[in-house]
Amino acid sequence: MPGIAGWIAEPGSDARGPDSRWLGSRLLHEPGDAWSPVMESTTATAVISVRDVLPEESYTVSRADVPIVMALSGELYRSCPEDLFEAYLDQGDRALDGLDGSFVLFIWDGRSGQFTLATDFCGSRPMFYAPCNGGLAFAPEIAVLAELGGDSSQLDADAAVSFLVNGHLLDDQTWIPGVRSVAPGTVLTIDADCKIVERQYFRMGPRPARCPDAGETQYRGQLAELLRSAVIRRLRGTGDLVLPLSGGIDSRGILGCMLELGVERVKTVSWGIDETTDGADAWIARRLGERFGTEHTFLQRRTDQLPQDVDEMVARISALTDDPALHHHELNLVRRIRDELGGRQMLRGDECFGYGGASASDQESMARVGLSQLAHAADVQSLLPVERLSEHIGASRALLGRISAACELADFTDRKDAYYATQRLPHYLHRSSYYKLTVLNLRNPWLDREVLEFIWGVPTEYRIQKRLFVQTLRDMFPALMEVPTASVHSLEDWTSVIRANARIKSYLRDRLVDGAECLEPVLDSGRVADYVRSALADGEGRELPTRRREAIGRLARLVLPERARTALKTRFIDHALRRSLPPGTLVLRLLILRQWADRVRDLRG
């Protein structure tokens, strides 16, 4: 695993923490992975991963004349670790405030006896920490902390509810009581008494105070230059760089910049169940590759490999999203990119240019970025013990209330973009990208700090449906933007798969019908078994109410003016948010819970 792991003793404790060899062994996932000691004493131990696929992402910096050790896993885009070390000598942890990069950081300062843990401004790499064994442990993966100790014998019930409803955890949730993550743009200082002080140096999301509107023409020109610069900063060693292409516009914007900059032998890749479905993501990607002369490769997702793939995927990202089942084969696809295409680095297209349309209420703001509460998910309610249902509904409502209260923005569309930046991006997109990061390096030009600070400072209307970004790409790359965007995805309809594939159906029966008791006491095993039996039975692939709502929404957009649609949404939003998940999705989320519960029990012995 890429990252830093360690243990810091509490003052006066006689406990002995894990040694560097034990910690280092937990950083090894892929062939060629290794580790290097950062420091080891009776009071603290730290190690850093070193990968032959990208050895230049691991740095340990010290100086003979000062008792300070700094370790950085990742990369900086406008600085270098040696310069950061010198800046820390003068400014302390304030030296981190202006950094742009993708990294986690550890510092031991012998002058004060303090330790520092920090993440980059958008939290692109994970760092978890927890008290255990008479000290404080930290690592890139929750499983390491579960193995070291703590109350990890069973799943946190409220985290399980969030996962089943949303497909990922929310806010500060983790699976294990006492385990926390270092939030994006945050510095943790651990003093000589092992007390923790948390300081956030960068806040994700739109800015409450913005300059007067300078006009779209000016904004397009400014954004175009920022996009080019962001790509340039991430084009290091282009011979081993691979760009995943979809049928959307985010990845083709990166492709346009690479072609404009004269990158030779641009390697692109797409994956899915096939590339022959007209208008689907993989079909569009193939057309882009052919038209603009890239070395394009299509990799097929192996749906039938779910039983073989899911355990390793669950372990790799600690079951923090539903990717281990819904996208179970992608770890193997990323390995093929490394081994067959020579890819050591990959560019991501995740962005914050304006997810979805305008919002008319806070509930809609959350719903547009996939945040929902248990009260709106009757199918998940049906899986919980009856005697605890009202408690779980209240806890879920309170969690979303805390997320809402933490957002200081007044405009509902601004709030939607803030929820995307503070919830969906770090807790779904970054967590899901981690398994890729364990195989090769990932860089994301559109999450460049200058790009984000610019887009979050423009008037709100320019972020609705990515308006400014789309228009800017049309100015920059008109030929690329002439290619239509995908009308359908290239992924499985999992509800149909679990009903039609005999091998997968048998596997799910074994794990979730015959083995449902393993999910007790978080879920009601009898209810889980009944739900899974029903979901595996022959029937329609998608819920009829879902199709009806989508059809009504399309009709409303065609015949009603914006003001009328806003009024209807405001009045009926609570009813509209009540939804049933596709049975295939919920069954696979249950499978991930089962696999993770087994893994935690195994780790705890």
Short mmCIF file of C-alpha atoms in Angstrom, two decimals, residues 7-228:
data_model
loop_
_atom_site.label_atom_id
_atom_site.label_comp_id
_atom_site.label_asym_id
_atom_site.label_seq_id
_atom_site.Cartn_x
_atom_site.Cartn_y
_atom_site.Cartn_z
CA TRP A 7 2.90 4.05 16.31
CA ILE A 8 3.48 6.70 18.98
CA ALA A 9 3.63 5.73 22.68
CA GLU A 10 1.69 7.51 25.39
CA PRO A 11 3.91 9.10 28.06
CA GLY A 12 4.67 6.71 30.91
CA SER A 13 3.22 3.72 29.09
CA ASP A 14 5.05 0.42 29.42
CA ALA A 15 3.36 -0.92 26.31
CA ARG A 16 5.44 -1.86 23.33
CA GLY A 17 4.03 -0.99 19.97
CA PRO A 18 4.61 -2.81 16.70
CA ASP A 19 8.16 -2.75 15.39
CA SER A 20 9.15 -1.47 11.96
CA ARG A 21 9.28 -4.96 10.45
CA TRP A 22 5.65 -5.68 11.43
CA LEU A 23 4.45 -2.29 10.19
CA GLY A 24 6.47 -2.54 6.99
CA SER A 25 5.03 -5.94 6.15
CA ARG A 26 1.54 -4.39 6.21
CA LEU A 27 2.54 -1.95 3.46
CA LEU A 28 3.20 -4.74 0.96
CA HIS A 29 0.53 -5.58 -1.62
CA GLU A 30 2.01 -5.92 -5.10
CA PRO A 31 5.18 -7.55 -6.47
CA GLY A 32 8.03 -5.07 -6.08
CA ASP A 33 6.51 -3.36 -3.02
CA ALA A 34 8.98 -2.68 -0.22
CA TRP A 35 9.26 -0.44 2.82
CA SER A 36 11.86 1.73 4.48
CA PRO A 37 12.20 2.77 8.15
CA VAL A 38 11.61 6.44 8.93
CA MET A 39 12.38 6.21 12.65
CA GLU A 40 12.36 3.56 15.36
CA SER A 41 12.75 4.10 19.09
CA THR A 42 11.14 2.97 22.32
CA THR A 43 8.56 5.74 22.00
CA ALA A 44 7.76 5.83 18.29
CA THR A 45 8.07 3.83 15.09
CA ALA A 46 7.30 4.90 11.51
CA VAL A 47 7.82 3.31 8.10
CA ILE A 48 7.15 4.43 4.53
CA SER A 49 6.26 2.37 1.46
CA VAL A 50 8.74 2.17 -1.42
CA ARG A 51 7.45 0.80 -4.72
CA ASP A 52 9.59 -0.18 -7.69
CA VAL A 53 6.76 0.98 -9.97
CA LEU A 54 7.38 4.53 -8.73
CA PRO A 55 10.25 4.83 -6.20
CA GLU A 56 10.34 8.62 -6.55
CA GLU A 57 7.06 8.97 -4.62
CA SER A 58 8.70 8.12 -1.26
CA TYR A 59 10.88 10.66 0.54
CA THR A 60 12.56 10.74 3.94
CA VAL A 61 14.33 14.01 4.74
CA SER A 62 16.48 14.88 7.75
CA ARG A 63 19.47 17.03 8.61
CA ALA A 64 22.36 16.26 10.94
CA ASP A 65 22.18 19.61 12.75
CA VAL A 66 18.48 19.50 13.74
CA PRO A 67 16.53 16.66 15.43
CA ILE A 68 13.77 16.53 12.80
CA VAL A 69 12.69 13.72 10.49
CA MET A 70 10.14 14.23 7.72
CA ALA A 71 8.60 11.52 5.53
CA LEU A 72 6.39 12.25 2.53
CA SER A 73 4.55 9.63 0.49
CA GLY A 74 3.31 11.08 -2.79
CA GLU A 75 4.36 14.13 -4.75
CA LEU A 76 4.36 17.92 -4.68
CA TYR A 77 3.62 19.95 -7.81
CA ARG A 78 5.13 23.36 -7.08
CA SER A 79 7.74 22.46 -4.50
CA CYS A 80 9.96 19.59 -3.40
CA PRO A 81 10.33 17.73 -0.08
CA GLU A 82 13.69 19.36 0.65
CA ASP A 83 12.21 22.84 0.26
CA LEU A 84 9.27 21.86 2.45
CA PHE A 85 11.70 20.67 5.13
CA GLU A 86 13.49 24.02 5.12
CA ALA A 87 10.17 25.88 5.22
CA TYR A 88 9.06 23.80 8.20
CA LEU A 89 12.18 24.86 10.11
CA ASP A 90 11.06 28.49 9.79
CA GLN A 91 7.25 28.25 9.81
CA GLY A 92 6.35 25.00 11.52
CA ASP A 93 3.30 23.24 10.12
CA ARG A 94 2.13 26.53 8.55
CA ALA A 95 4.58 25.62 5.77
CA LEU A 96 1.93 23.18 4.54
CA ASP A 97 -0.78 25.78 4.02
CA GLY A 98 0.05 26.67 0.41
CA LEU A 99 1.05 23.22 -0.85
CA ASP A 100 -0.39 21.62 -3.97
CA GLY A 101 0.13 17.92 -4.47
CA SER A 102 -1.04 14.43 -3.65
CA PHE A 103 0.56 13.21 -0.44
CA VAL A 104 0.47 12.16 3.19
CA LEU A 105 3.11 13.55 5.54
CA PHE A 106 4.77 12.53 8.82
CA ILE A 107 7.11 14.74 10.85
CA TRP A 108 8.91 14.09 14.12
CA ASP A 109 10.25 17.27 15.69
CA GLY A 110 12.70 16.45 18.47
CA ARG A 111 12.90 20.11 19.51
CA SER A 112 9.36 20.01 20.89
CA GLY A 113 8.72 16.28 21.09
CA GLN A 114 5.81 16.75 18.68
CA PHE A 115 4.66 14.53 15.85
CA THR A 116 2.73 15.80 12.82
CA LEU A 117 0.45 13.92 10.42
CA ALA A 118 -1.04 15.71 7.41
CA THR A 119 -2.92 15.12 4.19
CA ASP A 120 -2.91 17.09 0.96
CA PHE A 121 -5.51 19.83 0.49
CA CYS A 122 -8.17 17.53 -1.06
CA GLY A 123 -7.34 14.30 0.81
CA SER A 124 -6.41 12.25 -2.23
CA ARG A 125 -4.47 9.67 -0.16
CA PRO A 126 -5.80 8.02 3.01
CA MET A 127 -4.46 8.28 6.54
CA PHE A 128 -6.32 6.65 9.45
CA TYR A 129 -5.43 6.78 13.14
CA ALA A 130 -6.66 5.28 16.40
CA PRO A 131 -5.59 4.82 20.03
CA CYS A 132 -4.35 1.28 20.63
CA ASN A 133 -1.78 -0.66 22.68
CA GLY A 134 -0.99 2.26 24.97
CA GLY A 135 -0.32 4.65 22.12
CA LEU A 136 -1.58 6.11 18.86
CA ALA A 137 -1.33 4.11 15.64
CA PHE A 138 -1.69 5.43 12.09
CA ALA A 139 -1.79 3.73 8.68
CA PRO A 140 -3.21 4.05 5.14
CA GLU A 141 -5.70 1.21 5.74
CA ILE A 142 -8.22 0.53 8.50
CA ALA A 143 -7.30 -3.16 8.53
CA VAL A 144 -3.88 -2.38 10.03
CA LEU A 145 -5.51 -0.58 12.95
CA ALA A 146 -8.05 -3.38 13.38
CA GLU A 147 -5.19 -5.84 13.64
CA LEU A 148 -3.41 -3.74 16.26
CA GLY A 149 -6.39 -3.62 18.60
CA GLY A 150 -9.48 -1.65 19.51
CA ASP A 151 -13.13 -2.57 19.62
CA SER A 152 -13.24 -4.06 16.16
CA SER A 153 -15.01 -7.35 16.73
CA GLN A 154 -18.08 -6.22 14.79
CA LEU A 155 -19.19 -3.55 12.35
CA ASP A 156 -20.28 -0.12 13.49
CA ALA A 157 -24.04 -0.31 12.90
CA ASP A 158 -24.56 3.32 11.85
CA ALA A 159 -21.65 3.08 9.40
CA ALA A 160 -23.26 -0.04 7.93
CA VAL A 161 -26.54 1.85 7.47
CA SER A 162 -24.77 4.72 5.66
CA PHE A 163 -22.98 2.22 3.45
CA LEU A 164 -26.15 0.36 2.47
CA VAL A 165 -28.05 3.58 1.73
CA ASN A 166 -25.27 5.56 -0.02
CA GLY A 167 -22.64 3.06 -1.19
CA HIS A 168 -19.97 4.68 0.99
CA LEU A 169 -19.50 6.06 4.49
CA LEU A 170 -20.21 9.69 5.32
CA ASP A 171 -18.35 12.47 7.09
CA ASP A 172 -16.13 11.11 9.91
CA GLN A 173 -17.53 7.55 9.90
CA THR A 174 -15.29 4.50 9.78
CA TRP A 175 -16.10 0.83 10.33
CA ILE A 176 -14.42 0.57 13.73
CA PRO A 177 -15.18 2.60 16.88
CA GLY A 178 -12.27 4.88 17.73
CA VAL A 179 -10.73 4.84 14.24
CA ARG A 180 -10.74 8.21 12.48
CA SER A 181 -9.40 9.51 9.20
CA VAL A 182 -7.26 12.58 8.77
CA ALA A 183 -9.61 14.89 6.88
CA PRO A 184 -8.62 16.60 3.61
CA GLY A 185 -6.40 19.64 4.05
CA THR A 186 -5.78 18.86 7.73
CA VAL A 187 -2.75 18.86 10.03
CA LEU A 188 -2.77 16.67 13.15
CA THR A 189 -0.25 17.63 15.82
CA ILE A 190 0.45 15.05 18.53
CA ASP A 191 2.29 16.65 21.45
CA ALA A 192 4.62 15.07 23.99
CA ASP A 193 1.62 14.04 26.12
CA CYS A 194 0.00 12.31 23.12
CA LYS A 195 -2.74 14.94 22.93
CA ILE A 196 -4.05 15.66 19.44
CA VAL A 197 -4.65 19.12 18.00
CA GLU A 198 -6.40 19.27 14.63
CA ARG A 199 -6.05 22.21 12.24
CA GLN A 200 -7.70 22.48 8.84
CA TYR A 201 -5.58 24.54 6.46
CA PHE A 202 -7.81 24.21 3.36
CA ARG A 203 -11.59 24.04 3.08
CA MET A 204 -13.08 22.27 0.09
CA GLY A 205 -16.05 23.84 -1.71
CA PRO A 206 -17.33 27.14 -3.13
CA ARG A 207 -16.31 30.36 -1.41
CA PRO A 208 -18.99 32.38 0.42
CA ALA A 209 -17.61 35.73 -0.78
CA ARG A 210 -16.82 36.12 -4.47
CA CYS A 211 -15.79 38.92 -6.79
CA PRO A 212 -18.31 40.59 -9.14
CA ASP A 213 -19.06 38.70 -12.34
CA ALA A 214 -16.24 39.38 -14.83
CA GLY A 215 -18.11 37.75 -17.73
CA GLU A 216 -17.99 34.30 -19.27
CA THR A 217 -15.52 35.22 -22.01
CA GLN A 218 -12.90 36.28 -19.49
CA TYR A 219 -13.54 33.27 -17.30
CA ARG A 220 -13.15 30.88 -20.24
CA GLY A 221 -9.74 32.31 -21.08
CA GLN A 222 -8.57 32.10 -17.47
CA LEU A 223 -9.81 28.57 -16.98
CA ALA A 224 -8.23 27.39 -20.24
CA GLU A 225 -4.78 28.51 -19.07
CA LEU A 226 -5.27 26.90 -15.66
CA LEU A 227 -6.31 23.59 -17.25
CA ARG A 228 -3.26 23.55 -19.51
#
